[in-house]
mmCIF file of C-alpha atoms in Angstrom:
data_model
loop_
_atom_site.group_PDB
_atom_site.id
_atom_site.type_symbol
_atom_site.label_atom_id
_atom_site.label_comp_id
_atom_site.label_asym_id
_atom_site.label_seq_id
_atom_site.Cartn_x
_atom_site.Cartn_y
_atom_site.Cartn_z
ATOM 1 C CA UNK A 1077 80.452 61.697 168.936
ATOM 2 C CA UNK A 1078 81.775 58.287 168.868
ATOM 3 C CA UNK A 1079 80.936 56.706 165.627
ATOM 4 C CA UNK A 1080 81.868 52.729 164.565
ATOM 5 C CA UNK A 1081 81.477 51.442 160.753
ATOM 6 C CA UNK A 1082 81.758 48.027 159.186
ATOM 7 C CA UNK A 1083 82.485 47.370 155.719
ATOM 8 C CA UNK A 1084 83.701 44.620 153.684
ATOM 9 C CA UNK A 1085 80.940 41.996 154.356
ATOM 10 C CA UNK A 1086 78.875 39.862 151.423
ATOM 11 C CA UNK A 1087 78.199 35.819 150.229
ATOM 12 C CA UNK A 1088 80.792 33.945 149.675
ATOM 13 C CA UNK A 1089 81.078 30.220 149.486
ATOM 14 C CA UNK A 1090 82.794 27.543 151.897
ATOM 15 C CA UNK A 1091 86.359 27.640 152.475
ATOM 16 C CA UNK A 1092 86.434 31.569 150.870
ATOM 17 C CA UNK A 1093 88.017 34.510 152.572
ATOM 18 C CA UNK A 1094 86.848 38.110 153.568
ATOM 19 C CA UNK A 1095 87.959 41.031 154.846
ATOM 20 C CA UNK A 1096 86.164 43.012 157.436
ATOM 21 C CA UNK A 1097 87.013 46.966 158.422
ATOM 22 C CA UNK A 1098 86.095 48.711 161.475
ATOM 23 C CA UNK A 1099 86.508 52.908 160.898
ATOM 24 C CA UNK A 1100 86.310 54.451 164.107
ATOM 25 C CA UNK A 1101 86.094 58.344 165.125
ATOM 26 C CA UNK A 1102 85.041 60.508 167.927
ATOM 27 C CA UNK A 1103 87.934 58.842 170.476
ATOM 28 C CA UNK A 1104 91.370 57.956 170.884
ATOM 29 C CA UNK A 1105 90.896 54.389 170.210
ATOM 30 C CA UNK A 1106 94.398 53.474 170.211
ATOM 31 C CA UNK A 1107 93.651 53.797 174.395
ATOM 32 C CA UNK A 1108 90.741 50.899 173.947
ATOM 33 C CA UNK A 1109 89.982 47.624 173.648
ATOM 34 C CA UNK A 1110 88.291 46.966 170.053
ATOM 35 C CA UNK A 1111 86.555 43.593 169.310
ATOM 36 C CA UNK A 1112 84.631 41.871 166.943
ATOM 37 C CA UNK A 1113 81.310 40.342 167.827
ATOM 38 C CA UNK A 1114 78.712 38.290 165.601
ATOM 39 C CA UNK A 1115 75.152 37.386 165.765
ATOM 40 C CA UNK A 1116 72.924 34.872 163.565
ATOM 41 C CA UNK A 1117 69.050 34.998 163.045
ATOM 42 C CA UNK A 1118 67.551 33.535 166.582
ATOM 43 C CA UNK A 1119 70.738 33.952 168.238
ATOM 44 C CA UNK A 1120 72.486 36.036 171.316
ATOM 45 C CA UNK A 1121 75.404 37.939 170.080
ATOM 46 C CA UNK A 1122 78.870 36.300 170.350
ATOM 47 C CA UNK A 1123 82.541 37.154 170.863
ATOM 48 C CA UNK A 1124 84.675 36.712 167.524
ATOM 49 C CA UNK A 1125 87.918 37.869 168.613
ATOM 50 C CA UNK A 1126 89.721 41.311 170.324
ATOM 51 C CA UNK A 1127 92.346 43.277 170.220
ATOM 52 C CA UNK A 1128 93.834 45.044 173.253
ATOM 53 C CA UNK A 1129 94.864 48.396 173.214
ATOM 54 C CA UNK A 1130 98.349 46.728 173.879
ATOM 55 C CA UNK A 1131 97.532 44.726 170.975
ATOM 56 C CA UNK A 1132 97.129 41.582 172.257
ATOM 57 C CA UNK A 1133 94.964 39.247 170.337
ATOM 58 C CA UNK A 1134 91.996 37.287 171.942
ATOM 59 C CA UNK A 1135 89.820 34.616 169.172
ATOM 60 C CA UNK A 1136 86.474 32.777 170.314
ATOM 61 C CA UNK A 1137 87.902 28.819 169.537
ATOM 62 C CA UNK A 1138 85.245 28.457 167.315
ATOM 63 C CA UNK A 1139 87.590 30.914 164.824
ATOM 64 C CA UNK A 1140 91.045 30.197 165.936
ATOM 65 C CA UNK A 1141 92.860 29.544 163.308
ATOM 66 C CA UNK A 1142 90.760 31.105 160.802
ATOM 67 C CA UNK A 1143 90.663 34.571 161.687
ATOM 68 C CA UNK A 1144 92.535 37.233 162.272
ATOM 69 C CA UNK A 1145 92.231 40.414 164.094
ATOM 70 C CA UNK A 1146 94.529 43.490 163.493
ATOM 71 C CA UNK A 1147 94.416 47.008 163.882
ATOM 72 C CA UNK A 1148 95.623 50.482 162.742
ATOM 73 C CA UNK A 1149 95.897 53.043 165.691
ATOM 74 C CA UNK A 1150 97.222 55.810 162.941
ATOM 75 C CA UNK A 1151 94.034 55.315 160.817
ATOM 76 C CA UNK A 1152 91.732 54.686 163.179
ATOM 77 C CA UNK A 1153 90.801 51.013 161.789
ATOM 78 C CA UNK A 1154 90.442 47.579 162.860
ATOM 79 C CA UNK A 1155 89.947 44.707 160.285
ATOM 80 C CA UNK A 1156 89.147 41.053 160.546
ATOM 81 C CA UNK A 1157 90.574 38.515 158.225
ATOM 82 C CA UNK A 1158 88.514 36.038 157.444
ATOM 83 C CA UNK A 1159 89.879 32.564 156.062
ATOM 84 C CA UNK A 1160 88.343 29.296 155.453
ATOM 85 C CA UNK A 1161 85.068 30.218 155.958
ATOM 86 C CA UNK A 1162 82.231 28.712 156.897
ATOM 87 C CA UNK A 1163 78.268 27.825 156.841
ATOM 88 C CA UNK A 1164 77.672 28.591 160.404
ATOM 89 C CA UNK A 1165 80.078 31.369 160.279
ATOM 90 C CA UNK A 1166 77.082 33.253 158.975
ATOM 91 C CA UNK A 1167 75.978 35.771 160.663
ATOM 92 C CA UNK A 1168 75.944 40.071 161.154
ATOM 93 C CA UNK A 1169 79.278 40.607 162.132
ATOM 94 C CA UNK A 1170 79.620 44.178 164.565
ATOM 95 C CA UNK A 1171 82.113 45.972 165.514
ATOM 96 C CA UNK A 1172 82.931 47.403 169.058
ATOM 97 C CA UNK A 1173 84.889 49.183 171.769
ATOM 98 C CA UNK A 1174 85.295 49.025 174.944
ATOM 99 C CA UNK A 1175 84.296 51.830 177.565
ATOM 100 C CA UNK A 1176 86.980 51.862 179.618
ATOM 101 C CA UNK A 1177 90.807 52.515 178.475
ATOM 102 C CA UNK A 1178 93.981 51.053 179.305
ATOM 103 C CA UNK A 1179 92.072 47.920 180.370
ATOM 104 C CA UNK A 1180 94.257 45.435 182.709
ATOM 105 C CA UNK A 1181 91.685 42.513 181.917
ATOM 106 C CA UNK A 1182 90.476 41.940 178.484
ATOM 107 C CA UNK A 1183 86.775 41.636 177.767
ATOM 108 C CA UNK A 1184 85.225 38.589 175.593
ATOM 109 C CA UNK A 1185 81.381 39.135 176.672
ATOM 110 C CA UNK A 1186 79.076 42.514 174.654
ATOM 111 C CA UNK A 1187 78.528 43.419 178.181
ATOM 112 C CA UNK A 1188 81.256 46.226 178.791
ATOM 113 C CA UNK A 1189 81.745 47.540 174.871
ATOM 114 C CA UNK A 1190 79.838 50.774 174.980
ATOM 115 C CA UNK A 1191 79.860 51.509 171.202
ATOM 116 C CA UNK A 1192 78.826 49.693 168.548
ATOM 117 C CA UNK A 1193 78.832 49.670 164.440
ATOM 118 C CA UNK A 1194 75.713 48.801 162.428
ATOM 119 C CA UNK A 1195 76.850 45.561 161.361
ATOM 120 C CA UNK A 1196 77.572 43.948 158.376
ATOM 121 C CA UNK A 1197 76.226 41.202 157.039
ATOM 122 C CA UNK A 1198 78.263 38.125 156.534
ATOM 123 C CA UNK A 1199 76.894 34.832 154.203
ATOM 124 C CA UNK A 1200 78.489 31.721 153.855
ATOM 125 C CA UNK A 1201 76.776 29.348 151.045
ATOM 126 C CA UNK A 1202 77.555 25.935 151.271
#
């Protein structure tokens, strides 16, 4: 069983950092695509940023700069650096991978990531 957790998220104010962690089990996720995706009260989910199983690095402009995606293939863990955060970086921030391995093409839409975290919750006070 393919199972996705966040961690890491909380309030912090404008222009403060977090970390986000992704633990993943139940698949060889080194052969997948793993993304972050975010969604605020009244408001479709959105791409963050992915990493491709190759390890290339994908970031939504609205977080270039900012963030920064990384993962750990011998733990099993993807995190999410978060810098200079914020207001309408607020949001439930979910973690995700892709259901197909060894993708040529890189996806940036939800549509495609079969598995999902729970979410966790990130505030940014102004």
């Amino acid at each position: 069983q393919v199972q996705l957790v966040e961690s890491g998220g909380g309030l912090v104010q404008t222009g403060g950092s977090l970390r986000l962690s992704c633990a993943a089990s139940g698949r060889t996720f080194s052969n997948y695509d793993m993304g972050w995706f975010r969604q605020a009260p009244g408001k479709e989910r959105e791409f963050v940023a992915v990493i491709s199983w190759k390890g290339v690095t994908y970031y939504a402009d609205s977080v270039k700069g900012r963030f920064t995606i990384s993962r750990d293939n011998a733990k099993n863990t993807m995190n999410l650096q978060m810098n200079n955060l914020k207001p309408e970086d607020t949001a439930a921030y979910y973690c995700a991978t892709y259901r197909l391995s060894y993708t040529r093409v890189v996806a940036t839409t939800p549509k495609g990531y079969d598995y999902w975290g729970q979410g966790t919750q990130v505030t940014v006070s102004s």
